[in-house]
Tab-separated table of C-alpha atoms in Angstrom:
chain	number	residue	atom	x	y	z
A	1	MET	CA	137.103	79.460	97.849
A	2	ASP	CA	136.965	83.209	98.317
A	3	GLN	CA	133.772	85.147	98.975
A	4	SER	CA	133.476	86.419	95.422
A	5	THR	CA	133.393	82.879	93.991
A	6	GLU	CA	130.835	81.807	96.573
A	7	GLN	CA	128.694	84.787	95.621
A	8	ILE	CA	128.928	83.806	91.962
A	9	ILE	CA	127.611	80.340	92.843
A	10	LEU	CA	124.744	81.811	94.867
A	11	GLU	CA	123.826	84.192	92.052
A	12	ALA	CA	123.853	81.360	89.511
A	13	ALA	CA	121.739	79.225	91.831
A	14	THR	CA	119.280	82.056	92.426
A	15	ALA	CA	118.732	82.459	88.696
A	16	GLN	CA	118.212	78.719	88.190
A	17	PHE	CA	115.815	78.333	91.118
A	18	ALA	CA	113.806	81.347	89.952
A	19	ALA	CA	113.561	80.021	86.394
A	20	LYS	CA	112.967	76.335	87.110
A	21	GLY	CA	111.967	75.988	90.737
A	22	TYR	CA	113.604	73.708	93.262
A	23	GLY	CA	112.546	70.535	91.471
A	24	GLY	CA	113.616	71.660	88.025
A	25	ALA	CA	116.966	73.203	88.904
A	26	ARG	CA	120.019	70.990	88.396
A	27	VAL	CA	123.219	71.254	90.386
A	28	GLU	CA	125.225	70.509	87.238
A	29	GLU	CA	123.696	73.505	85.463
A	30	ILE	CA	124.238	75.762	88.460
A	31	ALA	CA	127.882	74.728	88.673
A	32	GLU	CA	128.359	75.275	84.944
A	33	ALA	CA	126.784	78.741	85.117
A	34	ALA	CA	129.051	79.607	88.053
A	35	GLY	CA	132.159	78.340	86.290
A	36	VAL	CA	132.971	75.613	88.820
A	37	ASN	CA	132.596	71.843	88.829
A	38	LYS	CA	129.898	70.038	90.769
A	39	ALA	CA	132.329	68.543	93.270
A	40	THR	CA	133.622	71.998	94.175
A	41	LEU	CA	130.084	73.305	94.637
A	42	TYR	CA	129.160	70.405	96.929
A	43	TYR	CA	132.372	70.735	98.930
A	44	GLN	CA	132.174	74.484	99.441
A	45	ILE	CA	128.422	74.984	99.975
A	46	GLY	CA	126.640	71.640	100.230
A	47	ASP	CA	123.968	69.704	98.435
A	48	LYS	CA	121.010	71.130	96.541
A	49	ALA	CA	118.856	71.583	99.653
A	50	VAL	CA	121.607	73.462	101.475
A	51	LEU	CA	122.243	75.611	98.413
A	52	TYR	CA	118.548	76.457	98.122
A	53	GLY	CA	118.429	77.390	101.781
A	54	ARG	CA	121.406	79.707	101.362
A	55	VAL	CA	119.800	81.344	98.333
A	56	LEU	CA	116.512	81.966	100.133
A	57	GLU	CA	118.149	83.171	103.322
A	58	GLU	CA	120.295	85.676	101.418
A	59	LEU	CA	117.481	86.824	99.139
A	60	LEU	CA	114.798	87.190	101.795
A	61	GLY	CA	117.259	88.468	104.389
A	62	SER	CA	118.323	91.348	102.173
A	63	VAL	CA	114.668	92.222	101.537
A	64	ALA	CA	113.867	92.053	105.256
A	65	ASP	CA	116.838	94.269	106.154
A	66	ARG	CA	115.840	96.910	103.625
A	67	ILE	CA	112.138	96.963	104.483
A	68	THR	CA	112.671	96.904	108.244
A	69	ALA	CA	115.056	99.866	108.088
A	70	ALA	CA	112.771	101.897	105.815
A	71	VAL	CA	109.665	101.307	107.938
A	72	ALA	CA	111.522	102.072	111.179
A	73	ALA	CA	112.758	105.379	109.736
A	74	GLU	CA	109.191	106.698	109.423
A	75	GLN	CA	107.175	108.057	112.336
A	76	GLU	CA	103.562	108.051	111.140
A	77	PRO	CA	101.655	104.799	110.440
A	78	GLU	CA	100.619	105.855	106.932
A	79	GLN	CA	104.196	106.696	106.004
A	80	LYS	CA	105.348	103.376	107.426
A	81	VAL	CA	102.889	101.549	105.163
A	82	ARG	CA	103.993	103.620	102.169
A	83	ALA	CA	107.611	102.735	102.970
A	84	TYR	CA	106.729	99.047	103.150
A	85	VAL	CA	105.016	99.076	99.754
A	86	ARG	CA	107.734	101.221	98.177
A	87	GLU	CA	110.632	99.116	99.410
A	88	PHE	CA	109.071	95.756	98.608
A	89	ALA	CA	108.269	97.052	95.128
A	90	ALA	CA	111.869	98.207	94.729
A	91	CYS	CA	113.215	94.852	95.907
A	92	ALA	CA	110.960	92.967	93.496
A	93	ARG	CA	112.079	95.223	90.643
A	94	GLU	CA	115.787	95.042	91.445
A	95	ARG	CA	115.853	91.362	92.402
A	96	GLN	CA	113.997	89.783	89.493
A	97	SER	CA	114.290	86.348	91.088
A	98	LEU	CA	112.250	87.373	94.149
A	99	ALA	CA	108.726	87.194	92.710
A	100	PRO	CA	109.156	83.884	90.818
A	101	ILE	CA	110.720	82.165	93.827
A	102	LEU	CA	108.008	83.415	96.195
A	103	MET	CA	105.216	82.388	93.838
A	104	ARG	CA	106.732	78.952	93.221
A	105	GLU	CA	107.007	78.344	96.956
A	106	VAL	CA	103.413	79.404	97.577
A	107	ALA	CA	102.157	77.213	94.719
A	108	GLY	CA	104.176	74.273	96.043
A	109	GLY	CA	102.951	74.668	99.606
A	110	GLY	CA	106.400	75.644	100.853
A	111	ALA	CA	107.563	72.027	100.659
A	112	ASN	CA	111.195	73.034	100.206
A	113	LEU	CA	111.148	76.159	102.365
A	114	PRO	CA	113.750	75.902	105.155
A	115	ASP	CA	113.226	77.366	108.611
A	116	SER	CA	115.950	79.951	107.974
A	117	ALA	CA	113.887	81.361	105.105
A	118	LEU	CA	110.720	81.361	107.218
A	119	ILE	CA	112.526	83.476	109.807
A	120	GLN	CA	113.353	86.096	107.172
A	121	MET	CA	109.805	85.997	105.823
A	122	GLY	CA	108.591	86.567	109.363
A	123	ARG	CA	110.715	89.704	109.598
A	124	ILE	CA	109.123	91.032	106.396
A	125	VAL	CA	105.614	90.342	107.692
A	126	ASN	CA	106.436	91.820	111.100
A	127	ALA	CA	107.513	95.158	109.612
A	128	LEU	CA	104.041	95.736	108.185
A	129	ASP	CA	102.333	94.153	111.186
A	130	GLN	CA	103.860	96.728	113.520
A	131	ALA	CA	102.971	99.611	111.205
A	132	VAL	CA	99.348	98.511	110.877
A	133	ARG	CA	98.944	97.854	114.603
A	134	ALA	CA	100.368	101.290	115.380
A	135	GLY	CA	97.800	102.816	113.040
A	136	ILE	CA	94.980	100.862	114.662
A	137	ALA	CA	96.116	101.854	118.162
A	138	SER	CA	96.247	105.539	117.212
A	139	GLY	CA	92.842	105.439	115.529
A	140	VAL	CA	94.248	106.221	112.076
A	141	PHE	CA	93.439	102.745	110.711
A	142	ARG	CA	90.384	100.566	111.043
A	143	ASP	CA	90.695	97.234	112.825
A	144	VAL	CA	92.197	95.289	109.919
A	145	ASN	CA	94.166	92.056	109.933
A	146	PRO	CA	97.843	92.951	109.317
A	147	PHE	CA	98.554	89.608	107.654
A	148	ILE	CA	95.827	90.184	105.071
A	149	ALA	CA	97.464	93.541	104.423
A	150	HIS	CA	100.796	91.785	103.893
A	151	MET	CA	99.268	89.293	101.439
A	152	LEU	CA	97.599	92.143	99.559
A	153	VAL	CA	100.865	94.030	99.112
A	154	VAL	CA	103.262	91.145	98.500
A	155	GLY	CA	100.797	89.173	96.387
A	156	SER	CA	99.970	92.137	94.165
A	157	LEU	CA	103.590	93.146	93.619
A	158	SER	CA	104.799	89.577	93.090
A	159	PHE	CA	102.072	88.927	90.522
A	160	PHE	CA	102.822	92.245	88.820
A	161	ASN	CA	106.533	91.486	88.455
A	162	ALA	CA	106.228	87.817	87.545
A	163	GLY	CA	103.466	88.610	85.056
A	164	ALA	CA	105.451	91.129	83.007
A	165	PRO	CA	105.829	88.833	79.946
A	166	ILE	CA	102.085	88.129	79.910
A	167	ARG	CA	101.254	91.829	80.163
A	168	ALA	CA	103.565	92.516	77.236
A	169	ARG	CA	101.704	89.955	75.111
A	170	VAL	CA	98.329	91.420	76.065
A	171	ALA	CA	99.497	94.951	75.295
A	172	ALA	CA	100.848	93.893	71.892
A	173	SER	CA	97.784	91.905	70.854
A	174	GLN	CA	95.184	93.441	68.574
A	175	GLY	CA	92.771	90.529	68.779
A	176	LEU	CA	91.929	90.340	72.458
A	177	ALA	CA	88.384	91.309	73.341
A	178	PHE	CA	89.563	92.447	76.765
A	179	GLN	CA	92.576	94.718	76.939
A	180	PRO	CA	92.980	96.264	80.387
A	181	GLU	CA	95.492	99.005	80.969
A	182	VAL	CA	98.491	96.803	81.549
A	183	ASN	CA	101.287	99.137	80.493
A	184	MET	CA	101.746	100.856	83.849
A	185	ASN	CA	105.329	101.106	85.091
A	186	HIS	CA	106.610	100.121	88.522
A	187	ASP	CA	106.252	103.619	89.956
A	188	GLU	CA	102.628	103.853	88.831
A	189	MET	CA	101.875	100.409	90.219
A	190	THR	CA	103.508	101.252	93.542
A	191	ALA	CA	101.681	104.576	93.886
A	192	GLN	CA	98.288	103.102	93.037
A	193	LEU	CA	98.770	100.115	95.320
A	194	SER	CA	99.776	102.375	98.220
A	195	ALA	CA	96.694	104.528	97.655
A	196	MET	CA	94.392	101.498	97.506
A	197	VAL	CA	95.876	99.911	100.611
A	198	LEU	CA	95.725	103.102	102.656
A	199	GLY	CA	92.212	103.802	101.418
A	200	ALA	CA	91.142	100.406	102.734
A	201	PHE	CA	92.956	100.915	106.049
A	202	ARG	CA	91.889	104.445	106.946
A	203	ASN	CA	89.336	104.937	109.652
A	204	ALA	CA	86.386	106.696	108.018
């Protein structure tokens, strides 16, 4: 099997895992979406667990590569944090499977999360950890927990992207007593989140 066919299988699997989770996804449906039979999928990649691991490693690895490079390219701690928020937001927007898969794994306690995926997640966390610690060391940031900062950014952006259909229903409804301003776009969300995060970090 050439690389392009393997990539088609991984893309089909990513879509199924994002839509149905690990438990709900079926190898037969993934194979059908990829245009191969189940035996070929098993022979070339492996069983469902192996396939899921490959999907997560590729998905999270690409996010980690992009964020790490963007953060490293900046010199000042505040700009590093802005780069982290900006690039994770861009990844979540461009890779629509990212937020659903992350949220399903968190909700399920990471029961199906392989070590290879945890390594890539660690790289994502570490990029912000280094930026925040540099800011603390230079006196720009207060003494904040970098992991809480990571959860604030990733949690907010994941919820924002995964919740798009719900926001659309709220925005379209005329009968809801509570209608917050939910029609912000990704750029507005990213800018406001960066401002809120940095406002919380800055040393008064």
